Amino acid sequence: MPAWWRQAVVYQVYPRSFEDADGDGIGDIRGVTSRVPYLKELGIDAVWLSPFYPSALADGGYDVADYRNVDPRLGTLDDFDEMLGALHAAGIRVIVDIVPNHTSDQHAWFQEALTAGRGSAARARYIFRDGTGPDGSEPPADWVSVFGGSAWQRVDDGQWYFHNFAVEQPDLDWSNPEVRADFVKTLRFWSDRGVDGFRIDVAHMLTKDFVDPLPSQAELDAMPRDGNHPMIDRDDVHEVYAEWRAVFDSYDPPRTAVAEAWVEPSRIPLYARAESLGQAFNFDLLEADFDARQFRRIVGDNLELAGTSGSSTTWVLSNHDVVRHATRYGLPDAERDSAGRPTRKHGNEWLLSGGTRPALDAERGSRRARAAALFVLALPGSAYIYQGEELGLHEVAAIPEADRQDPTFFRSPGEDIGRDGCRVPLPWSEDGPSFGFGTGGAHLPQPGWFADYAVSAQHDDSTSSLALYRAALAMRRLLQTDESLTWVETGHDDVLAFRRSNGWTVFTNFGTEPFELPDGPPISLSSRHRDERILPGETTVWIAGA
């Protein structure tokens, strides 16, 4: 029997925005437990739980102060165990987020490093350097952090530490055996509690080789990413993952892992192979337009990469870091460079304008989102659903500056609005102080139009996005077969069709002109609830058998 994760549907829970059980405006662990019946009815196979650890929330929980505990605002370890038990009782496995590249500056290790001083064992867990210039008052290099601004921060005694992300997220030194041993301890801590797997944050950035003199930012940018880059996708990171794989395989059943690795396509199999993490995210659809040629190329390329690694591929339309796809598909297509890559984050201009420019065709975006969901859920491999995706939620653009939380917004003023818009708490009911999220308010403001997307508004509506996802996940479970597909030529550039080995056939019309389906069995499921043999534009249908 194939491993459960190979073709699983995994639902990403961003805990602070999922359900608030105690009414303090922040989602919590007991809130997740209370919604287990909803998740079971939805029909998912597993939950991926974004960070719930103690955190100052400098980066939405990805600044971890204690890797083996629960943030007191979110609950306790007992609450976690209760949630885990409830999900397992419902037949839902649990994947937790591990953030190994950096800690919070509130982590006990970093606080010790600040007081221990230069040359100490405590500082050797992180990346400290002396500054440049006559008095060391200039940073060691002109490097820019992912969130904008300098990637170096000076401390009281004059040394500087490296932070690839927010200043509150100092990078660990993975050449230090103590760092490696402590993360093995963390993996065992959660595995012993019964978690089924791990999502590894920025898995491609752990190991580094900072040789003095440090290169400039321009020199770094020009270096090939071939396994020898000083800080990105180094070959030696797989020494870490080989050790982790031994830990995972010591459990019965083995614990799973999936890498968040933004690397060149040819290097993805290194992370997805059985002796490493075992699976890696495919982010290509996050950057794709609703376009038949792009979708076909992405599917073909990633199935080929999965075959190279022996893993299964993953399909992702939205997550906590990008503009929700219902909105992306309602905006003009992304501007692209000569290699076909977006020249900027899709939707960024719209976000910076507060959601006014360019005009959003929300209805079209929703229609395309439904079609894309059915296309993706029929593909071989595992599918990841971001919370609220099943409701057809759009991105929230109009968030007052005073309410924003993402460090990207504060470190890149006027250039990048940040990711708060996809992290707004979910609407469970059509009214109430936070649309059913909790008895109080919500930590990010919810717009009035959320009422139309609430679970209560959709639950009994057979034409709703929620009903479509429930039907698709139930049918997917019945139709699931081996990890292969065959393209079916349609004679139309805008219409893609593929067939799984048991005859399950999928047609998606990416264009606007209707397409006449060939004679055959009746339609089993449609993204637009059409039963005719005419496939409307921007629609996907499933046909259960040939």
Coordinates of C-alpha atoms in Angstrom, one line a residue:
M1 CA 0.0 0.0 0.0
P2 CA 1.5 3.4 -0.9
A3 CA 2.4 5.8 1.8
W4 CA -0.6 7.8 3.0
W5 CA 0.9 11.2 2.1
R6 CA 1.6 10.5 -1.6
Q7 CA -1.9 11.5 -2.7
A8 CA -3.2 13.1 0.4
V9 CA -5.3 16.3 0.6
V10 CA -3.7 18.5 3.3
Y11 CA -5.5 21.5 4.8
Q12 CA -3.3 24.3 6.0
V13 CA -4.4 25.8 9.3
Y14 CA -3.0 29.2 10.2
P15 CA -3.9 28.9 13.9
R16 CA -4.1 32.5 14.9
S17 CA -6.7 33.1 12.2
F18 CA -8.7 29.9 12.2
E19 CA -11.0 29.9 15.3
D20 CA -10.8 31.8 18.5
A21 CA -12.1 29.7 21.4
D22 CA -11.4 32.1 24.3
G23 CA -12.6 35.4 22.7
D24 CA -9.3 37.3 22.9
G25 CA -9.2 38.0 19.1
I26 CA -6.5 35.4 18.4
G27 CA -7.2 31.9 17.1
D28 CA -6.0 29.1 19.3
I29 CA -5.5 25.4 19.7
R30 CA -8.9 24.7 21.3
G31 CA -10.4 26.6 18.4
V32 CA -8.9 24.1 16.0
T33 CA -10.3 21.3 18.2
S34 CA -13.8 22.8 18.1
R35 CA -13.7 22.7 14.3
V36 CA -12.7 19.1 13.8
P37 CA -16.2 18.1 12.7
Y38 CA -16.0 20.7 10.0
L39 CA -12.7 19.4 8.8
K40 CA -13.9 15.9 8.8
E41 CA -17.0 16.8 6.8
L42 CA -14.8 18.7 4.4
G43 CA -13.0 15.4 3.6
I44 CA -9.3 16.2 4.1
D45 CA -6.7 13.6 4.9
A46 CA -4.4 15.8 7.0
V47 CA -3.9 19.2 8.7
W48 CA -0.7 21.2 8.4
L49 CA -0.6 23.4 11.4
S50 CA 1.4 26.6 10.9
P51 CA 3.5 27.7 13.9
F52 CA 1.7 27.7 17.3
Y53 CA 4.9 28.0 19.4
P54 CA 5.7 30.8 21.9
S55 CA 6.4 33.9 19.7
A56 CA 6.6 37.6 19.9
L57 CA 4.8 37.6 16.5
A58 CA 7.4 39.6 14.7
D59 CA 6.7 37.4 11.7
G60 CA 3.3 35.8 12.3
G61 CA 4.7 33.0 14.6
Y62 CA 7.7 32.2 12.3
D63 CA 9.8 33.8 15.0
V64 CA 9.9 30.9 17.5
A65 CA 11.0 31.5 21.1
D66 CA 10.5 27.8 22.2
Y67 CA 10.3 24.9 19.8
R68 CA 8.9 22.5 22.3
N69 CA 5.9 24.3 23.7
V70 CA 2.7 26.1 22.8
D71 CA 2.3 29.9 22.9
P72 CA 0.3 30.6 26.1
R73 CA -2.1 32.8 24.0
L74 CA -2.9 29.8 21.9
G75 CA -3.1 27.2 24.7
T76 CA -1.1 24.5 26.4
L77 CA 0.6 21.2 25.5
D78 CA -2.5 19.5 27.0
D79 CA -4.6 21.5 24.6
F80 CA -2.3 20.4 21.8
D81 CA -2.6 16.7 22.8
E82 CA -6.4 17.0 23.0
M83 CA -6.5 18.5 19.5
L84 CA -4.2 15.8 18.1
G85 CA -6.4 13.1 19.6
A86 CA -9.5 14.7 18.2
L87 CA -8.0 14.9 14.7
H88 CA -6.7 11.4 14.8
A89 CA -10.1 10.1 16.0
A90 CA -11.6 11.8 12.9
G91 CA -9.1 10.0 10.7
I92 CA -7.1 13.2 10.1
R93 CA -3.3 13.2 10.4
V94 CA -1.3 16.1 11.7
I95 CA 1.8 17.9 10.2
V96 CA 3.5 20.6 12.2
D97 CA 5.7 23.5 11.0
I98 CA 9.4 23.4 11.9
V99 CA 11.3 26.7 11.5
P100 CA 15.0 25.7 11.6
N101 CA 16.7 28.6 9.8
H102 CA 16.3 31.1 12.6
T103 CA 14.9 31.5 16.1
S104 CA 13.2 34.5 17.7
D105 CA 15.4 37.0 19.3
Q106 CA 13.4 36.1 22.5
H107 CA 14.7 32.5 22.4
A108 CA 16.7 31.6 25.5
W109 CA 19.7 30.8 23.3
F110 CA 19.8 34.3 21.7
Q111 CA 19.2 36.1 25.0
E112 CA 22.2 34.1 26.4
A113 CA 24.2 35.1 23.3
L114 CA 23.6 38.8 23.9
T115 CA 24.9 38.6 27.5
A116 CA 27.7 36.0 26.9
G117 CA 29.7 38.3 24.7
R118 CA 32.2 37.9 21.9
G119 CA 33.7 34.5 21.2
S120 CA 31.3 32.7 23.5
A121 CA 29.8 29.3 22.9
A122 CA 26.4 30.9 23.1
R123 CA 27.2 33.2 20.2
A124 CA 28.6 30.3 18.2
R125 CA 25.0 29.0 17.8
Y126 CA 24.3 32.1 15.7
I127 CA 26.1 34.1 13.0
F128 CA 27.9 37.0 14.7
R129 CA 30.6 39.1 12.9
D130 CA 32.6 42.2 13.7
G131 CA 31.6 45.2 11.7
T132 CA 33.5 47.1 9.1
G133 CA 35.0 50.6 9.1
P134 CA 37.5 52.1 11.6
D135 CA 35.3 51.5 14.6
G136 CA 33.3 48.5 13.3
S137 CA 30.2 50.7 13.1
E138 CA 29.3 49.6 9.6
P139 CA 27.7 46.1 8.9
P140 CA 29.9 43.2 7.8
A141 CA 28.4 43.4 4.3
D142 CA 25.7 45.3 2.4
W143 CA 23.3 42.4 2.4
V144 CA 19.6 43.0 2.2
S145 CA 17.1 40.9 4.2
V146 CA 14.2 39.1 2.6
F147 CA 11.9 41.5 4.3
G148 CA 13.8 44.6 3.3
G149 CA 16.5 46.7 5.0
S150 CA 19.9 45.5 6.2
A151 CA 20.4 41.8 6.9
W152 CA 22.8 42.7 9.8
Q153 CA 21.9 44.1 13.2
R154 CA 24.4 45.6 15.7
V155 CA 24.2 44.6 19.4
D156 CA 25.4 46.5 22.4
D157 CA 29.0 45.3 22.4
G158 CA 29.5 46.3 18.8
Q159 CA 29.2 43.0 17.1
W160 CA 26.6 42.3 14.4
Y161 CA 24.3 39.3 13.9
F162 CA 22.9 38.0 10.6
H163 CA 19.1 37.8 10.0
N164 CA 18.0 36.8 6.6
F165 CA 14.4 37.7 7.5
A166 CA 13.2 40.1 10.2
V167 CA 15.6 41.7 12.7
E168 CA 13.8 39.7 15.4
Q169 CA 14.8 36.4 13.6
P170 CA 18.5 35.8 14.0
D171 CA 19.9 33.0 11.8
L172 CA 21.3 29.9 13.4
D173 CA 24.7 28.5 12.6
W174 CA 24.1 25.0 11.3
S175 CA 27.7 24.1 11.3
N176 CA 27.4 24.0 15.1
P177 CA 26.7 20.4 16.4
E178 CA 24.7 21.8 19.3
V179 CA 22.2 23.3 16.9
R180 CA 21.9 20.1 15.0
A181 CA 21.4 18.0 18.1
D182 CA 18.8 20.3 19.5
F183 CA 16.6 20.1 16.4
V184 CA 16.8 16.3 16.5
K185 CA 15.5 16.6 20.0
T186 CA 12.6 18.8 18.8
L187 CA 11.7 16.4 16.0
R188 CA 11.6 13.5 18.5
F189 CA 9.6 15.6 21.0
W190 CA 6.7 16.1 18.6
S191 CA 7.0 12.7 17.0
D192 CA 6.8 11.1 20.4
R193 CA 3.6 13.1 21.0
G194 CA 2.1 11.5 17.9
V195 CA 2.4 14.1 15.1
D196 CA 2.5 12.4 11.7
G197 CA 4.9 14.7 9.9
F198 CA 6.7 18.1 9.5
R199 CA 6.7 21.0 7.1
I200 CA 10.2 22.4 6.9
D201 CA 10.2 26.2 6.6
V202 CA 12.8 27.6 4.1
A203 CA 14.5 24.2 4.0
H204 CA 17.0 25.5 1.4
M205 CA 18.6 28.1 3.6
L206 CA 19.9 26.3 6.7
T207 CA 23.6 25.7 6.0
K208 CA 25.9 28.6 5.1
D209 CA 29.5 29.2 4.2
F210 CA 30.5 32.8 5.1
V211 CA 34.2 33.1 4.2
D212 CA 35.9 36.5 4.9
P213 CA 35.9 38.8 3.2
L214 CA 32.2 38.6 2.7
P215 CA 31.0 39.1 -0.8
S216 CA 28.8 42.1 -1.7
Q217 CA 25.0 41.8 -2.3
A218 CA 25.6 42.2 -6.0
E219 CA 28.2 39.4 -6.0
L220 CA 25.8 37.2 -4.0
D221 CA 23.0 37.8 -6.5
A222 CA 25.3 36.9 -9.4
M223 CA 26.5 33.6 -8.0
P224 CA 25.1 30.4 -9.5
R225 CA 22.8 28.4 -7.3
D226 CA 24.4 25.1 -8.0
G227 CA 24.9 23.7 -4.5
N228 CA 27.8 25.9 -3.7
H229 CA 26.2 29.3 -3.1
P230 CA 27.3 30.7 0.3
M231 CA 23.8 30.8 1.7
I232 CA 21.1 29.3 -0.5
D233 CA 20.5 25.7 -1.5
R234 CA 23.8 24.3 -0.5
D235 CA 24.6 20.6 -1.1
D236 CA 25.7 20.2 2.6
V237 CA 22.1 20.9 3.8
H238 CA 21.3 17.4 2.9
E239 CA 23.7 16.1 5.5
V240 CA 21.2 17.6 8.0
Y241 CA 18.2 16.0 6.3
A242 CA 19.9 12.6 6.1
E243 CA 20.1 12.8 9.9
W244 CA 16.5 13.8 10.1
R245 CA 15.4 11.1 7.8
A246 CA 17.0 8.5 10.2
V247 CA 14.9 10.1 13.0
F248 CA 11.7 9.9 10.9
D249 CA 12.3 6.3 9.8
S250 CA 12.8 5.2 13.4
Y251 CA 9.1 5.6 14.0
D252 CA 6.3 3.2 12.9
P253 CA 4.9 4.4 10.7
P254 CA 7.7 6.7 9.5
R255 CA 7.1 10.4 10.0
T256 CA 6.7 12.4 6.8
A257 CA 8.3 15.7 5.8
V258 CA 7.8 18.2 3.1
A259 CA 10.3 20.9 2.2
E260 CA 9.6 24.6 1.5
A261 CA 12.5 24.9 -0.9
W262 CA 12.5 27.8 -3.4
V263 CA 15.2 26.3 -5.6
E264 CA 15.9 25.7 -9.3
P265 CA 13.6 23.0 -10.6
S266 CA 16.5 20.6 -11.3
R267 CA 17.4 20.6 -7.6
I268 CA 13.9 19.9 -6.1
P269 CA 14.4 16.1 -6.3
L270 CA 17.3 16.5 -3.8
Y271 CA 14.9 17.5 -1.2
A272 CA 12.1 15.1 -2.3
R273 CA 14.1 11.9 -2.5
A274 CA 13.5 9.2 0.1
E275 CA 16.9 9.6 1.8
S276 CA 16.2 13.3 2.4
L277 CA 12.9 15.0 3.5
G278 CA 10.8 12.8 1.1
Q279 CA 8.6 15.5 -0.5
A280 CA 9.0 19.1 -1.6
F281 CA 6.5 21.8 -2.4
N282 CA 5.9 22.7 -6.0
F283 CA 5.2 26.4 -6.0
D284 CA 4.8 26.9 -9.8
L285 CA 1.0 27.3 -9.7
L286 CA 1.4 30.1 -7.2
E287 CA 3.1 32.1 -9.9
A288 CA 1.0 30.9 -12.9
D289 CA -1.8 32.8 -14.7
F290 CA -5.0 31.0 -15.4
D291 CA -3.6 29.8 -18.6
A292 CA -3.7 26.4 -20.4
R293 CA -0.2 26.4 -21.7
Q294 CA 1.3 27.4 -18.3
F295 CA -0.8 24.7 -16.4
R296 CA 0.2 22.0 -18.9
R297 CA 3.9 22.8 -18.7
I298 CA 3.8 23.0 -14.9
V299 CA 2.0 19.6 -14.6
G300 CA 4.3 17.9 -17.0
D301 CA 7.5 19.3 -15.5
N302 CA 6.6 18.5 -11.9
L303 CA 5.4 15.0 -12.6
E304 CA 8.8 14.4 -14.3
L305 CA 10.6 15.8 -11.3
A306 CA 8.6 13.6 -9.0
G307 CA 9.6 10.6 -11.1
T308 CA 13.2 11.6 -10.7
S309 CA 13.0 11.7 -6.9
G310 CA 10.7 8.8 -6.5
S311 CA 8.4 11.0 -4.5
S312 CA 5.0 12.4 -5.4
T313 CA 4.5 16.0 -6.4
T314 CA 2.5 18.7 -4.5
W315 CA -0.1 21.1 -5.9
V316 CA -0.7 24.5 -4.2
L317 CA -2.9 27.3 -5.4
S318 CA -2.7 29.5 -2.2
N319 CA -1.0 29.7 1.1
H320 CA -0.2 32.1 3.9
D321 CA 2.5 33.9 1.9
V322 CA 0.7 34.8 -1.3
V323 CA -2.4 36.7 -2.6
R324 CA -5.3 34.3 -2.6
H325 CA -5.8 32.7 -6.0
A326 CA -9.5 33.8 -6.4
T327 CA -8.2 37.3 -6.4
R328 CA -5.1 36.6 -8.5
Y329 CA -7.3 35.1 -11.2
G330 CA -9.6 38.2 -11.2
L331 CA -6.7 40.6 -11.9
P332 CA -4.8 41.2 -15.1
D333 CA -2.2 38.5 -15.8
A334 CA 1.2 39.0 -14.2
E335 CA 3.9 40.8 -16.1
R336 CA 6.7 38.3 -17.1
D337 CA 10.3 38.4 -18.0
S338 CA 11.9 36.7 -21.0
A339 CA 12.1 33.4 -19.0
G340 CA 8.4 33.6 -18.3
R341 CA 8.8 34.4 -14.6
P342 CA 6.7 37.1 -12.9
T343 CA 8.6 40.4 -12.7
R344 CA 6.9 41.2 -9.4
K345 CA 4.5 39.6 -6.9
H346 CA 1.2 39.1 -8.6
G347 CA -1.4 41.5 -7.2
N348 CA 1.1 43.8 -5.4
E349 CA 0.1 46.9 -7.3
W350 CA -3.6 46.1 -6.5
L351 CA -2.7 45.7 -2.8
L352 CA -0.7 48.9 -2.7
S353 CA -3.7 50.8 -4.1
G354 CA -5.9 49.4 -1.3
G355 CA -7.7 47.1 -3.8
T356 CA -8.7 49.8 -6.3
R357 CA -6.2 49.6 -9.2
P358 CA -6.3 47.7 -11.4
A359 CA -9.9 46.8 -11.3
L360 CA -10.7 43.3 -9.8
D361 CA -13.2 41.2 -11.6
A362 CA -14.1 39.2 -8.4
E363 CA -16.8 37.1 -10.1
R364 CA -14.4 36.0 -12.8
G365 CA -11.7 35.3 -10.2
S366 CA -14.1 33.1 -8.3
R367 CA -15.2 31.2 -11.4
R368 CA -11.6 30.6 -12.4
A369 CA -10.7 29.6 -8.8
R370 CA -13.4 26.9 -8.8
A371 CA -12.2 25.6 -12.2
A372 CA -8.5 25.5 -11.1
A373 CA -9.4 23.7 -7.9
L374 CA -11.2 20.9 -9.7
F375 CA -8.2 20.6 -12.1
V376 CA -5.7 20.4 -9.3
L377 CA -7.7 18.0 -7.1
A378 CA -7.8 15.5 -10.0
L379 CA -4.0 15.5 -10.5
P380 CA -1.8 12.7 -9.2
G381 CA 0.1 13.7 -6.1
S382 CA -0.9 15.5 -2.9
A383 CA -3.0 18.7 -2.9
Y384 CA -2.6 21.5 -0.3
I385 CA -5.6 23.6 0.6
Y386 CA -5.1 26.9 2.4
Q387 CA -7.8 27.7 5.0
G388 CA -10.6 29.7 3.5
E389 CA -9.8 28.5 0.0
E390 CA -12.7 26.1 0.2
L391 CA -15.0 29.1 0.9
G392 CA -13.7 30.9 -2.2
L393 CA -12.3 33.7 -0.1
H394 CA -10.7 36.7 -1.8
E395 CA -7.7 38.6 -0.6
V396 CA -8.4 41.5 1.8
A397 CA -6.7 44.6 0.5
A398 CA -8.1 47.5 2.6
I399 CA -6.4 47.0 5.9
P400 CA -5.5 50.2 7.8
E401 CA -1.8 50.7 8.4
A402 CA -2.4 50.7 12.1
D403 CA -3.7 47.2 12.0
R404 CA -1.0 45.7 9.8
Q405 CA 1.3 43.1 11.3
D406 CA 3.6 41.7 8.5
P407 CA 7.2 42.9 8.9
T408 CA 7.5 43.1 5.1
F409 CA 5.0 46.1 5.2
F410 CA 7.1 48.0 7.7
R411 CA 10.5 47.2 6.1
S412 CA 9.5 47.8 2.5
P413 CA 7.2 50.9 2.7
G414 CA 5.5 51.7 -0.6
E415 CA 7.0 48.6 -2.3
D416 CA 5.4 45.6 -0.7
I417 CA 2.2 45.7 1.3
G418 CA 2.9 42.3 3.0
R419 CA 0.9 39.2 3.6
D420 CA -1.8 40.3 6.1
G421 CA -4.5 40.2 3.4
C422 CA -4.5 36.4 3.2
R423 CA -4.2 35.9 7.0
V424 CA -7.4 37.7 8.0
P425 CA -9.4 35.4 10.4
L426 CA -12.0 33.2 8.8
P427 CA -15.8 34.0 8.7
W428 CA -17.8 31.1 10.2
S429 CA -21.1 32.9 10.5
E430 CA -22.8 35.8 8.7
D431 CA -23.0 38.1 11.7
G432 CA -21.4 38.6 15.1
P433 CA -18.4 40.7 16.2
S434 CA -16.0 38.7 14.1
F435 CA -18.3 36.6 11.8
G436 CA -18.1 33.7 14.2
F437 CA -14.3 33.6 14.5
G438 CA -14.7 34.3 18.2
T439 CA -16.9 36.1 20.8
G440 CA -14.6 39.1 20.6
G441 CA -13.0 40.9 17.7
A442 CA -10.4 39.6 15.3
H443 CA -6.7 40.4 15.3
L444 CA -6.9 41.6 11.7
P445 CA -10.0 43.5 10.6
Q446 CA -12.5 41.5 8.5
P447 CA -14.4 43.4 5.7
G448 CA -18.2 43.4 5.6
W449 CA -18.2 41.3 2.5
F450 CA -16.9 38.3 4.5
A451 CA -20.5 37.6 5.5
D452 CA -21.3 36.4 2.0
Y453 CA -18.4 33.9 2.2
A454 CA -19.2 32.6 5.7
V455 CA -19.5 28.9 6.4
S456 CA -23.0 29.3 7.6
A457 CA -23.9 31.1 4.3
Q458 CA -22.6 28.2 2.2
H459 CA -23.2 25.1 4.3
D460 CA -26.6 24.3 2.8
D461 CA -26.1 25.9 -0.6
S462 CA -25.4 23.1 -3.2
T463 CA -24.0 25.7 -5.6
S464 CA -21.5 27.2 -3.1
S465 CA -17.7 26.9 -3.2
L466 CA -17.8 24.9 0.0
A467 CA -20.2 22.4 -1.4
L468 CA -18.0 22.0 -4.5
Y469 CA -14.9 21.3 -2.4
R470 CA -16.8 18.7 -0.2
A471 CA -18.1 17.0 -3.3
A472 CA -14.7 17.0 -5.0
L473 CA -12.9 15.6 -2.0
A474 CA -15.4 12.9 -1.5
M475 CA -15.3 11.9 -5.2
R476 CA -11.5 12.1 -5.3
R477 CA -11.3 9.6 -2.5
L478 CA -13.5 7.2 -4.5
L479 CA -11.7 7.7 -7.8
Q480 CA -8.1 7.8 -6.6
T481 CA -5.8 5.6 -8.6
D482 CA -2.1 5.3 -9.4
E483 CA 0.2 8.4 -9.8
S484 CA -0.1 8.8 -13.6
L485 CA -2.0 10.6 -16.2
T486 CA -2.3 10.7 -20.0
W487 CA -3.0 13.9 -21.8
V488 CA -6.1 13.9 -24.1
E489 CA -5.7 16.1 -27.1
T490 CA -8.7 18.4 -27.5
G491 CA -7.8 20.3 -30.7
H492 CA -8.2 23.6 -28.8
D493 CA -5.3 25.4 -27.2
D494 CA -7.4 26.8 -24.4
V495 CA -8.9 23.4 -23.4
L496 CA -6.8 20.9 -21.4
A497 CA -7.9 17.3 -20.8
F498 CA -6.2 14.4 -19.1
R499 CA -7.2 10.9 -18.1
R500 CA -6.2 8.9 -15.0
S501 CA -5.5 5.2 -15.4
N502 CA -9.0 4.1 -14.2
G503 CA -10.7 6.2 -16.9
W504 CA -11.3 9.3 -14.7
T505 CA -11.2 12.1 -17.2
V506 CA -10.9 15.8 -16.6
F507 CA -11.6 18.7 -19.0
T508 CA -10.8 22.3 -18.2
N509 CA -11.7 25.2 -20.5
F510 CA -9.2 28.0 -19.7
G511 CA -10.7 30.2 -22.4
T512 CA -14.0 31.9 -22.8
E513 CA -15.5 30.2 -25.8
P514 CA -17.7 27.1 -25.2
F515 CA -16.2 23.7 -26.0
E516 CA -18.2 20.6 -27.1
L517 CA -17.3 17.6 -25.0
P518 CA -16.9 14.3 -26.8
D519 CA -19.5 11.6 -26.5
G520 CA -19.2 9.5 -23.5
P521 CA -20.3 9.0 -19.9
P522 CA -22.2 11.8 -18.2
I523 CA -20.4 14.5 -16.3
S524 CA -19.8 13.5 -12.6
L525 CA -18.8 16.9 -11.3
S526 CA -18.6 20.4 -12.7
S527 CA -17.2 23.7 -11.3
R528 CA -20.2 25.5 -12.7
H529 CA -22.9 23.0 -12.1
R530 CA -23.6 22.4 -15.8
D531 CA -24.8 19.0 -17.0
E532 CA -24.8 19.6 -20.7
R533 CA -22.2 18.3 -23.2
I534 CA -21.1 21.9 -23.8
L535 CA -18.2 23.0 -21.6
P536 CA -18.5 26.7 -20.8
G537 CA -15.4 28.9 -20.6
E538 CA -13.4 28.9 -17.4
T539 CA -14.9 25.6 -16.2
T540 CA -13.7 22.2 -15.2
V541 CA -15.7 18.9 -15.4
W542 CA -14.9 15.4 -14.1
I543 CA -16.1 12.3 -15.9
A544 CA -15.8 9.3 -13.6
G545 CA -15.3 6.6 -16.1
A546 CA -14.5 6.0 -19.8

